[in-house]
Coordinates of C-alpha atoms in Angstrom, one line a residue:
Chain A
M47 CA -2.9 166.0 207.4
R48 CA -3.1 168.3 204.5
T49 CA -4.9 167.7 201.1
A50 CA -1.7 167.7 199.3
E51 CA -0.1 165.3 201.1
A52 CA -2.8 163.1 201.0
L53 CA -2.6 163.9 197.1
R54 CA 1.7 163.3 196.8
M55 CA 0.5 159.8 198.9
A56 CA -2.1 158.7 196.6
L57 CA 0.0 159.3 193.6
E58 CA 2.3 157.5 195.3
A59 CA -0.2 154.2 195.4
L60 CA -0.9 155.0 191.4
R61 CA 2.4 154.9 190.1
V62 CA 3.5 152.0 192.4
N63 CA 0.9 150.1 190.9
R64 CA 0.8 151.7 187.7
L65 CA -0.8 148.7 184.6
R66 CA -3.2 148.3 187.6
S67 CA -4.5 151.6 187.7
A68 CA -3.8 152.3 183.8
L69 CA -6.5 149.3 183.9
T70 CA -8.7 150.3 186.2
M71 CA -8.7 153.6 184.9
L72 CA -9.7 152.2 181.4
G73 CA -13.3 151.9 182.2
V74 CA -13.3 155.8 183.6
I75 CA -11.9 156.5 180.2
I76 CA -14.1 154.1 177.9
G77 CA -17.3 155.5 179.5
V78 CA -16.4 158.9 179.8
S79 CA -15.5 159.3 176.3
A80 CA -18.1 157.5 174.9
V81 CA -20.4 159.9 176.8
V82 CA -18.8 162.4 175.2
V83 CA -18.9 161.4 171.8
L84 CA -22.3 159.6 171.6
V85 CA -23.7 163.1 173.3
A86 CA -21.6 165.1 171.0
I87 CA -23.2 163.0 167.6
G88 CA -26.5 163.4 168.7
T89 CA -26.1 167.3 169.0
G90 CA -24.2 167.5 165.9
A91 CA -27.5 165.5 164.6
K92 CA -29.5 167.9 166.3
N93 CA -27.8 171.1 164.7
A94 CA -27.7 170.2 161.4
V95 CA -31.8 169.5 161.5
E96 CA -31.6 172.6 163.1
Q97 CA -29.5 174.3 160.1
E98 CA -31.5 172.0 157.5
I99 CA -34.5 173.8 158.9
A100 CA -33.4 176.9 158.9
G101 CA -32.3 176.7 155.7
L102 CA -35.6 177.1 154.4
G103 CA -35.9 180.8 154.7
S104 CA -36.7 182.4 157.8
N105 CA -40.0 182.9 158.7
I106 CA -42.2 180.9 156.8
I107 CA -45.3 179.2 157.4
L108 CA -46.6 175.7 155.6
V109 CA -50.2 176.1 155.2
V110 CA -51.5 172.8 154.1
P111 CA -55.1 171.5 154.8
G112 CA -56.1 169.2 157.0
Q113 CA -54.3 168.2 160.5
L114 CA -50.7 167.8 160.3
N115 CA -50.3 164.1 161.8
F116 CA -47.8 161.8 161.5
A117 CA -49.8 158.9 161.9
A118 CA -52.3 159.4 158.9
A119 CA -51.7 160.0 155.2
P120 CA -52.0 163.6 154.3
T121 CA -55.6 164.8 153.6
Q122 CA -55.8 165.5 150.0
S123 CA -55.5 168.9 148.9
R124 CA -58.8 170.9 148.1
L125 CA -57.3 173.8 147.9
D126 CA -56.6 175.6 144.0
L127 CA -55.2 178.1 143.2
A128 CA -58.7 180.7 144.0
D129 CA -57.6 180.3 146.9
V130 CA -54.5 180.8 147.1
A131 CA -55.5 184.6 145.3
Y132 CA -57.6 184.5 148.7
V133 CA -55.1 182.9 150.9
R134 CA -53.0 186.7 149.2
R135 CA -56.0 188.8 150.5
V136 CA -55.3 187.6 153.6
V137 CA -51.8 188.0 153.9
G138 CA -52.6 191.2 152.5
D139 CA -49.5 191.4 150.5
E140 CA -48.9 189.2 147.2
S141 CA -45.7 188.9 146.8
R142 CA -45.4 186.8 150.0
V143 CA -47.3 184.3 149.2
T144 CA -46.3 181.1 147.1
V145 CA -47.7 177.3 145.9
S146 CA -46.5 174.0 145.3
V147 CA -48.0 171.7 143.9
Q148 CA -45.9 168.3 143.1
S149 CA -45.6 165.2 141.3
G150 CA -42.6 162.8 140.8
E151 CA -41.9 162.8 136.6
T152 CA -39.2 161.9 134.1
V153 CA -37.0 164.5 132.8
R154 CA -35.2 163.8 129.8
V155 CA -32.3 165.1 128.0
G156 CA -31.9 163.1 124.7
R157 CA -30.7 159.7 125.9
D158 CA -30.6 160.8 130.0
E159 CA -33.2 161.0 131.8
A160 CA -33.1 161.8 135.6
F161 CA -36.6 160.8 138.0
V162 CA -37.6 163.9 139.9
T163 CA -39.5 166.1 142.1
V164 CA -41.5 168.6 139.6
V165 CA -42.9 171.3 141.3
G166 CA -45.1 173.6 140.2
T167 CA -44.4 177.3 141.5
D168 CA -44.7 180.6 141.2
Q169 CA -42.6 184.4 141.1
Y170 CA -42.6 184.6 144.6
V171 CA -40.9 181.6 145.8
A172 CA -37.4 182.6 145.6
N173 CA -39.0 185.0 148.4
I174 CA -40.1 183.6 150.6
F175 CA -37.7 180.1 150.6
D176 CA -33.5 180.1 149.8
R177 CA -33.3 179.4 146.3
P178 CA -30.2 181.6 144.9
L179 CA -29.7 181.0 141.5
R180 CA -26.5 179.5 139.8
R181 CA -27.8 180.7 136.3
G182 CA -30.8 182.0 134.6
R183 CA -33.6 183.6 135.9
Y184 CA -36.5 182.7 138.3
L185 CA -39.8 182.4 137.0
S186 CA -42.3 185.6 135.9
E187 CA -45.3 186.6 136.2
T188 CA -45.9 185.8 132.3
D189 CA -44.4 182.3 132.9
V190 CA -47.5 182.0 135.2
D191 CA -50.0 183.5 133.3
T192 CA -49.6 182.1 130.1
R193 CA -48.7 178.6 131.2
R194 CA -44.9 178.9 130.1
R195 CA -43.4 175.4 129.6
V196 CA -40.3 176.5 131.0
V197 CA -38.0 174.9 133.8
I198 CA -35.6 176.3 136.5
L199 CA -33.4 173.1 137.5
G200 CA -32.6 172.0 140.9
S201 CA -28.2 171.4 140.9
E202 CA -28.5 168.0 141.1
V203 CA -30.7 167.6 137.6
A204 CA -28.2 169.5 135.9
S205 CA -25.3 168.4 136.4
R206 CA -26.7 164.9 135.9
L207 CA -28.3 165.8 132.6
F208 CA -26.2 168.4 131.1
G209 CA -22.4 168.1 132.3
D210 CA -20.5 170.7 132.2
V211 CA -22.8 171.8 129.4
D212 CA -24.5 175.3 130.2
P213 CA -28.1 174.0 130.0
V214 CA -30.2 177.8 130.2
G215 CA -31.5 178.4 126.7
R216 CA -31.6 173.9 126.3
Q217 CA -34.5 171.6 126.1
A218 CA -35.5 169.0 128.2
T219 CA -39.0 166.3 127.9
I220 CA -40.9 166.4 131.4
S221 CA -43.3 163.4 131.1
G222 CA -43.0 163.6 127.3
V223 CA -43.7 167.4 127.2
R224 CA -40.6 169.5 126.1
F225 CA -39.6 172.6 128.4
R226 CA -37.2 175.3 127.8
V227 CA -34.3 175.5 131.0
I228 CA -34.7 179.0 132.1
G229 CA -32.4 178.4 135.1
V230 CA -30.5 176.7 137.3
Y231 CA -30.4 176.6 140.8
E232 CA -27.2 176.7 143.3
K233 CA -26.8 173.7 145.2
V234 CA -28.9 174.0 148.7
G235 CA -28.7 170.8 150.0
A236 CA -31.3 168.3 151.8
T237 CA -34.3 169.1 154.1
F238 CA -36.0 166.6 156.3
G239 CA -34.7 164.1 153.7
V240 CA -36.3 165.8 150.9
A241 CA -33.6 166.1 148.4
R242 CA -33.9 169.5 147.1
D243 CA -31.5 169.6 144.9
Q244 CA -33.1 167.1 142.7
E245 CA -36.2 169.4 141.7
V246 CA -37.4 171.3 139.3
H247 CA -39.5 174.4 139.3
V248 CA -41.8 174.6 136.2
P249 CA -44.6 177.6 136.9
V250 CA -47.8 176.2 138.9
T251 CA -50.3 176.5 135.9
T252 CA -47.9 174.7 134.0
A253 CA -47.7 172.2 136.4
Q254 CA -51.2 171.7 137.1
R255 CA -51.8 170.4 133.4
L256 CA -49.2 168.1 133.0
I257 CA -50.0 166.8 136.1
G258 CA -53.8 166.7 135.2
V259 CA -54.9 168.2 138.5
A260 CA -56.9 171.7 139.6
R261 CA -55.5 171.2 143.1
I262 CA -52.4 172.6 145.0
N263 CA -50.2 170.6 147.5
G264 CA -49.3 173.6 149.8
I265 CA -49.5 177.4 149.9
A266 CA -46.0 178.8 151.9
I267 CA -46.1 182.2 153.3
G268 CA -42.9 184.9 154.8
A269 CA -44.2 186.4 157.9
S270 CA -41.6 190.1 158.0
G271 CA -40.3 189.0 161.3
P272 CA -40.4 186.9 164.0
D273 CA -43.0 188.5 165.8
E274 CA -45.5 188.3 162.9
I275 CA -45.6 184.6 162.6
E276 CA -48.4 183.4 165.4
G277 CA -50.7 186.2 164.8
L278 CA -50.4 185.0 160.5
Q279 CA -50.3 182.0 160.8
Q280 CA -53.7 182.1 163.3
R281 CA -54.7 184.3 160.5
V282 CA -55.0 182.7 157.6
V283 CA -56.6 179.6 159.3
D284 CA -59.1 181.2 160.7
A285 CA -59.0 183.0 157.1
L286 CA -59.7 179.5 155.2
V287 CA -61.9 177.9 158.3
Q288 CA -64.7 180.3 157.2
R289 CA -64.4 179.3 153.6
Y290 CA -64.7 175.9 154.2
P291 CA -66.1 176.0 157.2
G292 CA -66.2 172.2 158.8
E293 CA -62.4 171.8 157.2
K294 CA -59.5 171.8 158.9
F295 CA -56.5 173.2 158.0
S296 CA -52.7 173.2 159.3
A297 CA -50.8 175.9 159.8
V298 CA -46.6 175.2 160.9
T299 CA -43.9 177.1 161.1
Q300 CA -39.8 176.8 161.2
T301 CA -40.1 177.0 164.9
Q302 CA -42.8 174.5 165.7
L303 CA -40.7 171.8 163.1
L304 CA -38.0 173.3 165.6
G305 CA -39.4 172.4 168.5
T306 CA -41.1 169.1 167.7
I307 CA -38.0 167.7 166.1
G308 CA -35.6 169.0 168.8
T309 CA -37.8 167.6 171.1
V310 CA -37.0 164.1 169.5
L311 CA -33.4 164.7 169.0
G312 CA -32.8 165.8 172.0
M313 CA -34.1 162.7 173.6
L314 CA -32.3 160.5 171.6
T315 CA -29.0 162.0 172.3
G316 CA -30.3 161.5 176.4
V317 CA -30.9 158.1 175.8
L318 CA -27.1 157.4 174.1
A319 CA -25.7 160.0 176.8
A320 CA -27.4 156.8 179.6
I321 CA -25.8 154.1 177.3
A322 CA -22.9 155.7 177.9
G323 CA -23.1 156.4 181.4
I324 CA -24.1 152.7 182.2
S325 CA -20.4 152.0 180.9
L326 CA -19.3 154.9 183.3
L327 CA -21.0 153.0 186.1
V328 CA -19.1 149.6 184.9
G329 CA -16.2 151.3 185.0
G330 CA -17.2 152.6 188.7
V331 CA -17.7 149.1 190.0
G332 CA -14.1 148.3 188.6
V333 CA -13.0 151.2 190.4
S334 CA -14.6 149.9 193.6
N335 CA -13.5 146.8 193.2
I336 CA -9.8 147.9 192.4
M337 CA -9.7 149.9 196.0
L338 CA -11.3 146.9 198.2
V339 CA -8.1 145.0 196.5
S340 CA -5.8 147.8 197.1
V341 CA -7.3 148.1 201.1
R342 CA -6.5 144.5 201.4
E343 CA -3.3 144.3 200.1
R344 CA -2.6 147.2 202.3
T345 CA -3.7 146.3 205.6
K346 CA -0.3 146.5 207.2
E347 CA 0.5 149.4 205.9
I348 CA -3.2 150.7 207.2
G349 CA -2.3 149.4 210.6
L350 CA 0.9 150.7 210.7
R351 CA -0.1 154.5 209.7
K352 CA -2.6 154.4 212.6
A353 CA -0.1 153.2 214.9
L354 CA 2.4 156.2 213.9
G355 CA -1.3 158.2 214.2
A356 CA -3.0 158.5 211.4
R357 CA -6.8 158.7 212.2
Q358 CA -9.8 157.3 211.1
R359 CA -10.7 160.0 208.3
D360 CA -6.6 160.2 207.5
I361 CA -6.8 157.1 206.3
L362 CA -10.7 157.4 204.3
G363 CA -9.3 160.5 203.3
Q364 CA -5.7 158.4 201.6
F365 CA -7.7 156.1 199.8
L366 CA -10.8 157.7 199.1
I367 CA -8.7 160.6 197.4
E368 CA -6.7 157.3 195.7
A369 CA -10.4 156.6 194.5
V370 CA -11.1 159.9 192.5
L371 CA -8.3 160.4 191.4
L372 CA -8.4 157.2 189.5
T373 CA -11.9 158.6 188.2
T374 CA -10.4 161.5 187.7
I375 CA -7.2 160.6 185.5
G376 CA -9.2 158.1 183.6
G377 CA -12.3 161.1 183.1
V378 CA -9.4 164.1 181.7
T379 CA -8.6 161.1 179.4
G380 CA -11.4 160.4 178.5
I381 CA -12.2 163.6 177.3
V382 CA -9.3 164.1 175.5
L383 CA -10.2 160.6 173.5
G384 CA -14.4 161.5 173.8
V385 CA -13.3 165.1 171.8
G386 CA -10.6 163.8 170.0
G387 CA -13.2 160.5 168.7
A388 CA -16.0 163.3 168.2
L389 CA -13.8 165.7 166.2
L390 CA -12.4 162.6 164.1
I391 CA -15.8 161.4 163.5
A392 CA -16.9 165.1 162.5
A393 CA -13.5 165.2 159.9
V394 CA -14.1 161.5 158.7
S395 CA -17.5 160.8 158.6
P396 CA -20.8 162.3 156.7
V397 CA -22.0 161.6 160.9
P398 CA -22.5 165.4 161.9
A399 CA -20.7 165.4 165.5
A400 CA -20.8 169.1 168.1
I401 CA -18.8 169.1 171.0
T402 CA -20.7 170.6 173.8
W403 CA -19.5 172.2 176.7
W404 CA -22.3 170.9 179.2
S405 CA -21.1 167.1 178.0
I406 CA -17.3 167.9 179.2
A407 CA -18.6 169.0 182.4
L408 CA -20.7 166.8 183.2
A409 CA -18.5 164.2 182.5
F410 CA -15.6 165.4 184.5
G411 CA -18.5 165.7 187.4
V412 CA -19.8 162.1 187.3
S413 CA -16.0 161.1 186.9
V414 CA -15.7 162.6 190.3
G415 CA -18.7 161.2 191.5
V416 CA -18.3 158.1 190.1
G417 CA -14.7 158.0 191.8
V418 CA -15.8 159.4 194.9
F419 CA -18.9 157.5 195.0
F420 CA -17.6 154.0 194.6
G421 CA -14.2 154.7 196.7
V422 CA -16.4 155.5 199.6
A423 CA -17.2 152.4 200.9
P424 CA -13.4 150.7 200.5
A425 CA -12.0 153.7 201.7
R426 CA -14.4 154.0 205.6
R427 CA -13.4 150.1 205.6
A428 CA -9.7 151.0 205.3
G429 CA -10.7 153.8 207.8
R430 CA -12.3 151.7 210.3
L431 CA -9.6 148.4 210.6
D432 CA -9.0 147.5 213.9
P433 CA -5.1 148.8 214.6
V434 CA -3.7 145.4 216.4
V435 CA -5.6 143.3 213.6
A436 CA -3.9 145.1 211.0
L437 CA -0.7 144.7 212.2
R438 CA -1.0 141.3 211.7
A439 CA -2.3 140.9 209.1
E440 CA 0.3 139.1 207.2
Chain B
M1069 CA 7.1 165.3 239.4
S1070 CA 5.3 164.5 236.2
A1071 CA 3.2 161.6 235.5
P1072 CA 3.6 158.5 234.9
A1073 CA 4.5 157.3 231.8
F1074 CA 2.0 154.5 231.8
E1075 CA 0.1 154.1 234.6
A1076 CA -2.7 150.4 234.7
V1077 CA -5.2 149.5 237.5
A1078 CA -6.7 146.3 237.5
L1079 CA -6.1 146.2 234.1
T1080 CA -8.2 143.0 232.2
R1081 CA -8.5 141.9 228.0
S1082 CA -10.7 139.4 227.1
Y1083 CA -11.7 138.5 223.3
Q1084 CA -14.2 135.8 221.7
L1085 CA -12.8 133.2 219.8
E1086 CA -15.2 131.5 218.1
G1087 CA -18.1 132.5 220.7
V1088 CA -15.9 131.5 223.8
S1089 CA -14.6 133.9 225.1
V1090 CA -10.2 133.9 226.2
D1091 CA -8.8 136.1 229.1
A1092 CA -5.6 137.6 227.3
L1093 CA -4.8 139.8 230.6
R1094 CA -6.1 139.1 233.9
G1095 CA -5.8 141.7 236.1
V1096 CA -2.5 143.5 235.7
D1097 CA -1.5 146.8 237.6
L1098 CA 1.7 148.7 236.5
T1099 CA 3.1 151.7 236.7
V1100 CA 6.3 152.7 234.6
S1101 CA 7.8 156.4 235.0
P1102 CA 9.1 158.7 232.7
G1103 CA 12.6 157.5 231.7
E1104 CA 12.6 154.3 232.7
F1105 CA 13.9 151.5 230.9
A1106 CA 12.0 148.1 231.2
A1107 CA 11.3 144.9 229.5
I1108 CA 8.1 143.4 229.4
I1109 CA 9.3 139.0 229.4
G1110 CA 7.2 136.6 229.4
P1111 CA 6.8 132.7 227.3
S1112 CA 4.1 133.9 223.6
G1113 CA 1.0 133.3 224.4
S1114 CA 1.2 135.3 228.7
G1115 CA -0.6 138.3 227.0
K1116 CA 2.5 140.6 226.7
S1117 CA 1.8 141.2 223.7
T1118 CA -1.8 142.1 224.3
L1119 CA 0.0 144.5 227.2
M1120 CA 1.5 146.1 225.1
H1121 CA -1.3 147.0 222.4
L1122 CA -3.0 148.3 225.6
L1123 CA 0.1 150.5 227.0
G1124 CA 0.6 151.8 223.1
C1125 CA -3.4 153.0 222.6
L1126 CA -3.6 150.8 219.3
D1127 CA -6.2 148.6 222.0
R1128 CA -9.1 149.5 224.4
P1129 CA -9.1 147.7 227.7
T1130 CA -12.0 145.2 229.0
S1131 CA -11.5 146.4 232.2
G1132 CA -9.7 148.5 234.6
V1133 CA -8.0 152.1 233.7
L1134 CA -4.8 152.9 232.0
R1135 CA -3.7 156.2 231.6
V1136 CA -1.1 157.4 229.2
G1137 CA 1.0 160.3 230.4
G1138 CA -1.9 161.2 233.3
V1139 CA -5.0 161.0 230.9
D1140 CA -7.5 157.7 231.6
V1141 CA -7.3 156.3 227.5
A1142 CA -11.3 155.0 228.0
T1143 CA -12.2 159.3 228.5
L1144 CA -10.3 159.3 224.7
S1145 CA -12.3 159.2 220.9
D1146 CA -10.7 156.9 218.4
T1147 CA -9.4 159.9 217.3
E1148 CA -8.2 161.2 220.5
L1149 CA -6.3 157.9 220.5
A1150 CA -4.9 158.7 217.2
E1151 CA -3.5 161.9 218.5
L1152 CA -2.1 160.5 221.6
R1153 CA -0.2 157.8 220.1
N1154 CA 1.2 160.1 217.4
Q1155 CA 2.6 162.5 220.4
T1156 CA 3.7 160.4 222.6
I1157 CA 4.5 157.1 222.0
G1158 CA 6.8 155.8 219.3
F1159 CA 6.6 152.0 217.7
V1160 CA 9.7 149.6 217.3
F1161 CA 8.3 146.1 215.7
Q1162 CA 9.7 142.9 215.5
S1163 CA 9.3 143.1 211.7
F1164 CA 10.3 146.8 211.4
H1165 CA 7.0 147.2 209.4
L1166 CA 8.4 149.9 207.2
L1167 CA 6.8 151.3 203.8
A1168 CA 8.9 149.1 201.1
R1169 CA 8.8 152.0 198.2
T1170 CA 9.1 154.6 200.2
S1171 CA 13.2 155.5 201.7
A1172 CA 14.4 155.9 204.8
L1173 CA 13.9 159.3 205.2
D1174 CA 10.5 159.7 204.5
N1175 CA 9.2 156.6 206.2
V1176 CA 10.6 157.9 209.6
A1177 CA 9.1 161.3 208.5
L1178 CA 6.0 159.1 208.3
P1179 CA 4.9 160.5 211.8
L1180 CA 5.2 163.6 211.4
V1181 CA 2.9 163.6 208.4
Y1182 CA -0.2 162.9 210.9
R1183 CA 1.0 165.5 213.0
G1184 CA 0.7 168.4 210.3
V1185 CA 4.4 168.7 210.4
P1186 CA 5.5 170.6 206.8
R1187 CA 7.0 169.0 204.5
A1188 CA 10.5 170.8 204.9
E1189 CA 10.8 170.7 208.5
R1190 CA 9.5 166.8 208.7
R1191 CA 12.7 166.4 206.3
N1192 CA 14.4 167.4 208.2
R1193 CA 13.9 166.2 211.8
A1194 CA 13.7 162.7 209.8
Q1195 CA 17.4 164.1 208.9
A1196 CA 18.5 164.6 212.3
A1197 CA 16.6 161.2 213.7
L1198 CA 18.4 159.2 211.1
E1199 CA 21.1 160.7 212.0
A1200 CA 20.6 160.2 215.9
V1201 CA 20.9 156.5 214.5
G1202 CA 23.7 156.1 212.4
L1203 CA 22.4 156.7 209.1
A1204 CA 23.2 159.9 208.1
H1205 CA 24.4 157.8 204.8
R1206 CA 21.1 156.2 204.1
L1207 CA 18.3 158.8 203.5
T1208 CA 17.8 158.4 200.5
H1209 CA 17.8 154.1 200.6
R1210 CA 14.0 152.1 200.1
P1211 CA 14.2 149.1 202.9
A1212 CA 15.1 146.5 200.7
Q1213 CA 18.6 148.4 200.1
M1214 CA 19.3 148.1 203.8
S1215 CA 20.0 145.4 205.6
G1216 CA 18.0 144.5 208.6
G1217 CA 19.9 145.8 211.3
E1218 CA 19.9 149.2 209.5
Q1219 CA 16.3 148.8 209.0
Q1220 CA 15.7 149.1 212.1
R1221 CA 17.2 151.3 213.1
V1222 CA 15.0 153.3 210.4
A1223 CA 12.4 152.3 212.9
I1224 CA 13.8 152.9 215.5
A1225 CA 14.7 157.0 214.1
R1226 CA 10.6 156.9 212.9
A1227 CA 9.9 156.5 216.9
L1228 CA 11.7 158.9 218.1
V1229 CA 11.1 161.9 215.2
G1230 CA 8.1 163.0 217.0
D1231 CA 9.5 163.5 220.0
P1232 CA 7.5 160.6 222.6
K1233 CA 7.7 160.2 225.7
V1234 CA 7.6 156.6 225.5
V1235 CA 8.6 154.3 223.0
L1236 CA 7.4 150.9 223.0
A1237 CA 9.8 148.2 221.4
D1238 CA 8.0 144.6 220.4
E1239 CA 10.8 142.1 220.0
P1240 CA 12.6 144.7 219.1
T1241 CA 15.5 141.9 218.2
G1242 CA 13.2 139.4 216.9
N1243 CA 14.1 139.3 213.1
L1244 CA 17.9 140.8 213.7
D1245 CA 21.7 138.6 214.4
S1246 CA 23.1 138.0 217.5
R1247 CA 25.4 141.2 216.2
N1248 CA 23.6 143.3 214.6
G1249 CA 20.8 142.6 217.5
A1250 CA 23.4 144.0 220.1
E1251 CA 23.2 146.7 218.2
V1252 CA 20.1 147.5 218.3
M1253 CA 20.2 147.3 222.2
N1254 CA 23.0 149.4 222.4
L1255 CA 21.4 151.8 220.6
L1256 CA 17.7 151.7 222.5
E1257 CA 20.0 152.2 225.6
R1258 CA 21.7 154.8 224.7
L1259 CA 18.7 156.9 223.9
N1260 CA 17.6 156.0 226.6
H1261 CA 20.2 157.0 228.5
D1262 CA 20.7 160.5 226.4
S1263 CA 17.7 161.9 225.5
G1264 CA 15.4 160.8 228.6
V1265 CA 12.3 158.5 226.8
A1266 CA 10.9 155.8 228.4
I1267 CA 11.6 152.3 226.9
V1268 CA 9.5 149.5 226.8
L1269 CA 10.5 146.3 225.3
V1270 CA 8.2 142.9 224.6
T1271 CA 10.6 139.8 224.4
H1272 CA 10.6 136.5 225.2
E1273 CA 14.6 136.7 225.4
P1274 CA 15.9 137.0 229.1
E1275 CA 20.0 138.2 227.6
V1276 CA 17.9 140.6 225.6
A1277 CA 15.0 140.8 228.7
G1278 CA 18.7 141.4 230.9
R1279 CA 19.9 144.8 228.8
A1280 CA 16.7 146.8 230.7
R1281 CA 17.0 147.7 234.0
R1282 CA 14.0 146.4 235.1
Q1283 CA 12.2 143.1 234.3
I1284 CA 8.7 142.6 234.6
H1285 CA 7.4 139.1 234.4
V1286 CA 4.7 138.0 232.9
R1287 CA 2.7 134.2 232.4
D1288 CA -1.1 133.5 231.8
G1289 CA -2.5 137.5 231.9
L1290 CA -0.5 138.3 234.8
I1291 CA 2.3 140.0 236.7
E1292 CA 4.1 136.9 238.3
H1293 CA 7.3 139.1 238.7
D1294 CA 8.3 143.0 238.5
T1295 CA 12.0 144.0 239.9
G1296 CA 11.5 147.6 239.6
A1297 CA 7.6 147.1 241.4
S1298 CA 7.3 149.9 244.2

């Protein structure tokens, strides 16, 4: 018997029991669309985080004291501006090194106030991080050297405190000290939950006095290219360890962060897909069940077909194709719904969803596989029916 | 001289029913020649249905030898047996056994599906077979849209479409009124006469059996009397 013939028979059989076929498919449809949607959300989340990290700038190395360990509190920094100068000599290009010291403070303008992260940094910050200005200017060397009370506002801080008014040249009070606004940053979004638009930047020297410390929190270095990163990372850490024997320093790169976070999010996506996969499995059991019912119902037909010369494999093929057709049609419908659902979620909610070809191919493959796997037992039963017994069946 | 359509030697068939062995056939010797028109007649439980299932290669004998068209069925696999059925035997059943949601034409063409005949040729041959049984005007009708007599004629067309050597008819008139029954018998008679296909019909009605040229009486799993025994 030709495949085309078997396909025609199977389609006819599904058409005859339209409602039942549709309900059986529903299990597969739900399973497949769940796989597609959840994988899309997982991938979307991963992409979003990767974009955030990449959005920081390129080829950034962050140097922090101690060991980067999410299980322990961060090491209290013992680095100061002299160490920054030392790192600058190690790197060999001072414009590729910048510094940060941070503290949460209240900024006031008139009667409005906002609680923001005050970041003390220097004139090189924009060489390393992507921090485009919307208005005004960056910090200058003189600002840092003379400990000027000037501030650049993150876009959200600016709109909160000044509304539509151009803040450049106006006054703002940080922890009771008056600052002059010299610039406003463009909106850059959040990275790792750090709302970079709610930061304000002041000269590092000013910040140290304002919050009463001589330390800095961290050093950021911009490598000239991806090839330089690893060597530079090692060189800086080695130099710091040499300067402070017995202490630990860590230098992490975006790639490393991406790697760690990518693995975590990849696992998350996997878990989501597995949960969706379970519903696909349940759908498969439904297919198996319905095929068994179908074989029983059509026992007489099977007997007749055998009497007319159908071989065991013809009957097996007929029922197997029917099962595979059920799950394949269900699978394709599920993919269409899943893709539609993912696009809808991405469009109307803040949840990012990215459709991946592999998840569609996988969902399709699995639904065909489910048809074969769960169709085989009923189909074999049909194929093995004794024609005499089958013809007598009521 | 071609091989007999059927040749049975000391054929037995026993069943296990809840651990008890029941002998449905207890040693049947029978030869049916090509082109014969024979009736197997006997009361219910006589073993005539079992005999027909064996002759139709739907079942295998417990012991003894059965040759269909000269081929010993014991040497054939299930697949080869299916092919033998498809090629040499046409079935007509008491309750017609037509596929309910399928047109007369496609019902008749069904045996050719398993022979791998292309669709267009299948349809042509099925149409010719339906014309031969006088149903040229019922090609697209479904079984439910036809009378019992018409349905049985569709079934006969299906039995004939593959050019079999033998048509096995199991109580072909059992579900029909006497007028339709007579019509079906006329048809079988004419086919046997015109195309030379052997017909073996199984019945418990003496009048129906009387239409055949040879009567084989079966009782208690044995041939009691055979008018055509050579």
